[in-house]
Coordinates of C-alpha atoms and ligand atoms in Angstrom, one line a residue:
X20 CA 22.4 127.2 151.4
X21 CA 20.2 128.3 154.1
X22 CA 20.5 132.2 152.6
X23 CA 22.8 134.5 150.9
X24 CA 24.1 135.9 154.6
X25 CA 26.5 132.6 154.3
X26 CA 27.8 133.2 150.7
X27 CA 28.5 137.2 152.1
X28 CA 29.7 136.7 155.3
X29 CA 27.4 139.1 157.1
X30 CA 24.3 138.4 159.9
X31 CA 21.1 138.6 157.9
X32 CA 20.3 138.5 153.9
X33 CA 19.6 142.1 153.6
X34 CA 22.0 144.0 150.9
X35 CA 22.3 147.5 150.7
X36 CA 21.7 148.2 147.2
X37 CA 24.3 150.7 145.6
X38 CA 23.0 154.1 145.3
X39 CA 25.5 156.3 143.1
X40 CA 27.2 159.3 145.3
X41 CA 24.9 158.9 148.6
X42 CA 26.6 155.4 149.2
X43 CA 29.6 157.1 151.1
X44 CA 31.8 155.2 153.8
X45 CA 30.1 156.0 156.7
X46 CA 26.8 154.4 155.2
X47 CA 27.8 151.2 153.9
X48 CA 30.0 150.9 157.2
X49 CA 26.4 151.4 159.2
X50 CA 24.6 149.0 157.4
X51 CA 27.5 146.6 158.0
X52 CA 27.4 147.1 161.0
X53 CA 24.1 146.2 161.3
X54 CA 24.8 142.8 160.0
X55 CA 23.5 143.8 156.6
X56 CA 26.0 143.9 153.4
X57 CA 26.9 147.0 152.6
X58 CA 28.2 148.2 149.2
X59 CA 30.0 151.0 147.5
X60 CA 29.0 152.4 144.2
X61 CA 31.6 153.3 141.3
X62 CA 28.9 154.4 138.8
X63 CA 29.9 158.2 138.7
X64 CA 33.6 157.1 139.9
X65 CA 36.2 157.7 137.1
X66 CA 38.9 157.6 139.4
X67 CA 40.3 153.9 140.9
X68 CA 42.4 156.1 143.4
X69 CA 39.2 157.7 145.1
X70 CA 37.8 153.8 145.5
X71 CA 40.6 152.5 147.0
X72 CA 40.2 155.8 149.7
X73 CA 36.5 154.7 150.3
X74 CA 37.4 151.5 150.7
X75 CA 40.0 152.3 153.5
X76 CA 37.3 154.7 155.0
X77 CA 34.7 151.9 155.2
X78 CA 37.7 149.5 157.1
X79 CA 38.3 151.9 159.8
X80 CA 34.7 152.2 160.8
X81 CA 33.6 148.2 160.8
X82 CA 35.4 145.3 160.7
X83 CA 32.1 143.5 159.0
X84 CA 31.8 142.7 155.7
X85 CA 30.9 145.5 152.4
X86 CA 31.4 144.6 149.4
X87 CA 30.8 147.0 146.2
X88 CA 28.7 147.6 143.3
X89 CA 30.4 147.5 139.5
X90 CA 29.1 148.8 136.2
X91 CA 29.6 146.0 133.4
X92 CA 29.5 149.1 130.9
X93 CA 32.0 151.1 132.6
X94 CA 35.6 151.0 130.7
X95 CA 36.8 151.2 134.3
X96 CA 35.2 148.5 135.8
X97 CA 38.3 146.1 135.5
X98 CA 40.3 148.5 137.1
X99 CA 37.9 149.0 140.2
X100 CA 37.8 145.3 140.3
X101 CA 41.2 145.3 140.9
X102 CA 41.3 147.9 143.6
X103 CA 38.5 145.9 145.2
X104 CA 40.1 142.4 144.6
X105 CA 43.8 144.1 146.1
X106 CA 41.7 145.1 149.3
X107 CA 40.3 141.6 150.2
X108 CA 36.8 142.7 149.5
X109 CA 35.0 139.2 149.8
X110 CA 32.0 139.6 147.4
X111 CA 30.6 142.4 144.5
X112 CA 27.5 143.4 142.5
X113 CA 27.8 143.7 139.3
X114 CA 25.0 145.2 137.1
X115 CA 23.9 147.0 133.4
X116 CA 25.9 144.6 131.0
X117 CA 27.5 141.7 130.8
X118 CA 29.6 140.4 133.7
X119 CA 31.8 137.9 131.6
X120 CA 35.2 139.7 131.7
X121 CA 34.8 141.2 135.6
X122 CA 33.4 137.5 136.6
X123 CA 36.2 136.0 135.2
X124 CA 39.1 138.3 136.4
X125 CA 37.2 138.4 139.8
X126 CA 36.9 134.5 140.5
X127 CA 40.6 134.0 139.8
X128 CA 41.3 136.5 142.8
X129 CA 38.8 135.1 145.0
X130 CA 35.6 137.5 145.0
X131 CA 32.6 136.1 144.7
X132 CA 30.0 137.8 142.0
X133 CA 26.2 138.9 141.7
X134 CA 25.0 140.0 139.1
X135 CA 21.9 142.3 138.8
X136 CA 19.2 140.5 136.5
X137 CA 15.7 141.9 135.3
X138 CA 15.1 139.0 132.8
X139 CA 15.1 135.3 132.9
X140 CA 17.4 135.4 129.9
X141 CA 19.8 137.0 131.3
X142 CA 20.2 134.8 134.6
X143 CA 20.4 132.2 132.4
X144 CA 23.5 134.2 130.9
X145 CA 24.6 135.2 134.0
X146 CA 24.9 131.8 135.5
X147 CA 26.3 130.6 132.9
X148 CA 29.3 133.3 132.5
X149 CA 30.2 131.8 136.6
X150 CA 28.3 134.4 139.0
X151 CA 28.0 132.6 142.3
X152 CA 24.1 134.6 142.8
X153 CA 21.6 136.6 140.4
X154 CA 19.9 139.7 142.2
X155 CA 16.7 139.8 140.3
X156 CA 15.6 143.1 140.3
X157 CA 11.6 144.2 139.7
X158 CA 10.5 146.7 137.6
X159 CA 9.3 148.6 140.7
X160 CA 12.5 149.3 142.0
X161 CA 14.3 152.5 141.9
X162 CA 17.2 153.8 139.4
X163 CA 17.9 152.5 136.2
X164 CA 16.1 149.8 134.7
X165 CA 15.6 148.1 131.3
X166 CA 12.4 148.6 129.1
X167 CA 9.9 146.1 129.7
X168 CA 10.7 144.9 133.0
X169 CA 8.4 142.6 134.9
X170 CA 8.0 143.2 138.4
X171 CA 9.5 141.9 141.2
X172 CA 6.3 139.1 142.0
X173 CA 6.6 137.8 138.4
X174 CA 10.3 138.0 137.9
X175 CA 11.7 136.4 141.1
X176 CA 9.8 133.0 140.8
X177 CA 10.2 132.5 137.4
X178 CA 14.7 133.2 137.6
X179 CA 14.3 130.8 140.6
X180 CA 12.6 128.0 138.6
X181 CA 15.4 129.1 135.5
X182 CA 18.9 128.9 137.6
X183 CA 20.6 126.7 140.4
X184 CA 22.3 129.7 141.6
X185 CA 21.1 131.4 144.5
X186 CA 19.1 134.2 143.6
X187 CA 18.3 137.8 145.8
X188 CA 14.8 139.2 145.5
X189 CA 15.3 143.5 144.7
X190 CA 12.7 145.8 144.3
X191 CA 10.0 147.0 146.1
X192 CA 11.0 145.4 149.7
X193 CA 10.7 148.0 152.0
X194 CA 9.9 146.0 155.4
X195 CA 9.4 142.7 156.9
X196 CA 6.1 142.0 154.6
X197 CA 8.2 142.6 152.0
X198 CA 11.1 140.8 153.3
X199 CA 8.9 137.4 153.7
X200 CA 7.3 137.6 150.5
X201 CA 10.7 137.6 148.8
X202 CA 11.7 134.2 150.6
X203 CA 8.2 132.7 149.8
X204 CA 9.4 133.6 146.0
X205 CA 12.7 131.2 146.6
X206 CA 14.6 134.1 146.7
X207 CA 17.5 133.3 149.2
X208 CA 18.3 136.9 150.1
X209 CA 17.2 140.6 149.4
X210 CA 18.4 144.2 147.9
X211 CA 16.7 147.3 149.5
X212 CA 17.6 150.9 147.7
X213 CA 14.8 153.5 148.6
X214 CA 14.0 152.3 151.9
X215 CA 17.7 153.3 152.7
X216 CA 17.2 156.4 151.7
X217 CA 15.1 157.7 154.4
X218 CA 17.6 156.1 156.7
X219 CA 19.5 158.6 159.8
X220 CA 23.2 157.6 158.2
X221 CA 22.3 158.2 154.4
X222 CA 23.8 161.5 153.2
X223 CA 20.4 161.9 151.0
X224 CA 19.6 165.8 151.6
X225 CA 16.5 166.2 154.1
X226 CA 14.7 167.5 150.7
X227 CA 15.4 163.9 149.1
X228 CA 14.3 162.0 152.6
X229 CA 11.4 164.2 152.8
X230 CA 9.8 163.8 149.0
X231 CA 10.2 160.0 149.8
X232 CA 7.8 160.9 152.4
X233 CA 5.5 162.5 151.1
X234 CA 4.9 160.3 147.8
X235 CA 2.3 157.7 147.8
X236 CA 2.8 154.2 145.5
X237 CA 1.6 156.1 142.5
X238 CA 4.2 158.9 142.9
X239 CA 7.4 157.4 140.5
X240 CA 7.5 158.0 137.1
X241 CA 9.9 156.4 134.8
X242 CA 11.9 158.7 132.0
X243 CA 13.3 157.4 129.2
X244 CA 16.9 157.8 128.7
X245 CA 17.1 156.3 125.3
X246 CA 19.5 153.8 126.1
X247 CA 17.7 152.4 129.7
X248 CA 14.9 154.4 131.7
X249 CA 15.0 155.3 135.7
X250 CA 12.2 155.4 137.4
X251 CA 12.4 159.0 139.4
X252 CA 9.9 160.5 141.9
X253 CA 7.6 162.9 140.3
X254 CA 8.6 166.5 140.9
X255 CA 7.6 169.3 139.5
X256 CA 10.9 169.1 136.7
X257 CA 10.0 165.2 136.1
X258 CA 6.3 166.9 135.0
X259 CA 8.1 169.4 133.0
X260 CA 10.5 166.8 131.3
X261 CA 7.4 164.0 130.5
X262 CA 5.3 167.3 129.4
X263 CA 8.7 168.1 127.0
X264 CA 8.7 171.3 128.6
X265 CA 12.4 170.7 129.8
X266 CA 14.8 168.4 128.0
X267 CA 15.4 164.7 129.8
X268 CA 19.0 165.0 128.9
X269 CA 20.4 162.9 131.7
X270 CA 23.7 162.3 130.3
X271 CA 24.6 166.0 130.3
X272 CA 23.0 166.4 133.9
X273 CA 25.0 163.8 135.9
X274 CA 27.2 166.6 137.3
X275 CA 24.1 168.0 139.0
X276 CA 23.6 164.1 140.5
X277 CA 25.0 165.2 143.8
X278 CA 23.7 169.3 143.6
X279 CA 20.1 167.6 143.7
X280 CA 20.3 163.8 146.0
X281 CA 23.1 165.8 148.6
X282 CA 22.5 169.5 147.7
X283 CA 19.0 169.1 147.8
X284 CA 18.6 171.2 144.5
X285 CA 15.4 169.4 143.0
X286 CA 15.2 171.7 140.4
X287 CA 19.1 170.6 139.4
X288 CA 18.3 167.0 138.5
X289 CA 15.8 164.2 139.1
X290 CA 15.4 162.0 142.4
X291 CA 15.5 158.1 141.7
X292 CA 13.4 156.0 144.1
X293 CA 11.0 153.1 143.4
X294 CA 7.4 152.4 144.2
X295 CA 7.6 151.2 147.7
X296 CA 8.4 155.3 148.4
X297 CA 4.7 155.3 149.1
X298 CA 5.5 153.1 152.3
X299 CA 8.1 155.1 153.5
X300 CA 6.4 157.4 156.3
X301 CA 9.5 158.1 158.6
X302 CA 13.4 158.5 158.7
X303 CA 14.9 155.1 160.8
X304 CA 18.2 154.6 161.5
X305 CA 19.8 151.3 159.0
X306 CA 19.4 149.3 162.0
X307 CA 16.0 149.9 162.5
X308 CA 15.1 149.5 159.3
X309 CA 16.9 146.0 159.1
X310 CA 15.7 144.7 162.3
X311 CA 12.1 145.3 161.7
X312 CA 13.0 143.4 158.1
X313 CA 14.3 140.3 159.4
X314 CA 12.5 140.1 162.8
Ligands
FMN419 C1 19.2 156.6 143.9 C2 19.5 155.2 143.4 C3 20.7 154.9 142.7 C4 21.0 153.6 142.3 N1 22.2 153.4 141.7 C5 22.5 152.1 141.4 C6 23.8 151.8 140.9 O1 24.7 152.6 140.8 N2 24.1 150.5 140.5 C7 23.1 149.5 140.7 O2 23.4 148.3 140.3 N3 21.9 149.8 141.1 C8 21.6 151.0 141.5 N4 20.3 151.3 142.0 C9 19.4 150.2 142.3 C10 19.5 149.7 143.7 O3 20.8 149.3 144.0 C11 18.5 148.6 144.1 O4 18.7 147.5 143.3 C12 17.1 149.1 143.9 O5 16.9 150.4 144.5 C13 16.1 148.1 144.6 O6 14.8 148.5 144.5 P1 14.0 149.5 145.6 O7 14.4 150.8 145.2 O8 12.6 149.2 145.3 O9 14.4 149.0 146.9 C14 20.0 152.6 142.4 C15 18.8 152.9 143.0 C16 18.5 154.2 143.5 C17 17.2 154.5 144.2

């Protein structure tokens, strides 16, 4: 396989990574149409109803390829994957758990599967449960993550040498230096999530775009959530939740998600985004951004 474009159907290896409630339509239909692969998120979805709308939305704006992102943990997951399978979506991500039971509904109907790694144990898994790619995701990278992750340099080479799968190259690629360095791994393909961010089409609030910015490589911290950890940009409530001055609850925050990434609240809740923020200097539109990637 020359790259992952040809398992996804799109122009270039460049895959939007899903980004909870700023992946709307409109988005993943611009990166599409930009010949990268866009892809819906279902993490804060609970409803299969509101995922068969999006997916409508994204088909009357582009006729390319998006695919979507599933939670293995999320009791729901089957039933998104059977609102995505119905719609002759061609390919998913799937990510924090197993992907046994979606990989093996989702085969039979025809969708291809990657699944989001951060450990050479668990592309071994992974292959071995029938995913058709890995996304190998860094420690650098933005959201939620696993404790003790290796970064992106270290991980990608070493699920490479540990799978025959192609595998995708995630975090901390945020322009064509990046892009390169990912190939010269043996990754076959890549994720970008904060460089997105600071994209014209993301619905990100200015306040979101603008903290991206401003922060330099040293600017994400990473909060523990007891379960996984997310690595956030440092604001002035990340200092007061690592000081224990204010309580890193984030299970009873997710309502305030979309008050802080759309609302622009940064006092409601914490803005996830991963060390390459500190190369992010300017808002581009998603075709900019992927051009300059793959030129
Ligand atoms: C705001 C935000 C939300 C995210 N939400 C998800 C998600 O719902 N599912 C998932 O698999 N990955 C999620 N991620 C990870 C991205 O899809 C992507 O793999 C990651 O951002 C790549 O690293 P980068 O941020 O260095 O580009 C999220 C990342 C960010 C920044």
């Amino acid at each position: 396989m020359k790259d992952i474009s040809e398992l996804l159907g799109c122009r270039y290896p460049v895959i939007q990574g899903a980004m909870g409630v700023i992946c709307n339509p409109e988005f993943v239909a611009a990166v599409s149409e930009a010949g990268g692969y866009g892809l819906l998120a279902t993490a804060f979805l609970t409803d299969p109803g509101k995922l068969e709308a999006q997916v409508a939305a994204v088909k009357k704006l582009t006729d390319k390829p998006f695919g979507a992102n599933l939670m293995a943990v999320n009791p729901k997951s089957l039933e998104f994957a059977e609102v995505l399978a119905d719609a002759g979506v061609g390919a998913v991500t799937t990510s924090a758990g197993s992907p046994k039971r979606l990989v093996a509904y989702l085969k039979e109907r025809g969708v291809k599967v990657l699944h989001v790694v951060a450990s050479v144990a668990n592309a071994r898994k992974a292959e071995a449960s029938g995913v058709d790619a890995v996304i190998a995701e860094g420690s650098e990278s933005g959201g939620v993550q696993g404790f003790n992750g290796a970064s992106t340099m270290v991980l990608v080479p070493m699920v490479v040498d540990a799978v025959k799968v192609p595998v995708v190259a995630a975090g901390g690629i945020g322009d064509s230096r990046g892009y390169r360095a990912a190939f010269a791994l043996g990754a076959k393909g890549v994720q970008v999530g904060t460089r997105f961010i600071a994209s014209k089409e993301c619905i990100a609030h200015q306040n979101y775009k603008n903290a991206l910015i401003r922060a330099e490589e040293t600017d994400t911290r990473v909060l523990n959530m007891e379960w996984a950890q997310v690595r956030v940009v440092h604001t002035p409530l990340v200092e007061r939740m690592t000081e224990g001055r204010d309580k890193a609850n984030f299970s009873a925050m997710e309502a305030s998600l979309e008050d802080a990434w759309v609302g622009g609240n940064l006092e409601a809740n914490t803005i996830p985004a991963g060390q390459i923020t500190g190369m992010i200097r300017e808002v581009l539109s998603v075709r900019e951004i992927i051009e300059e990637m793959v030129r």
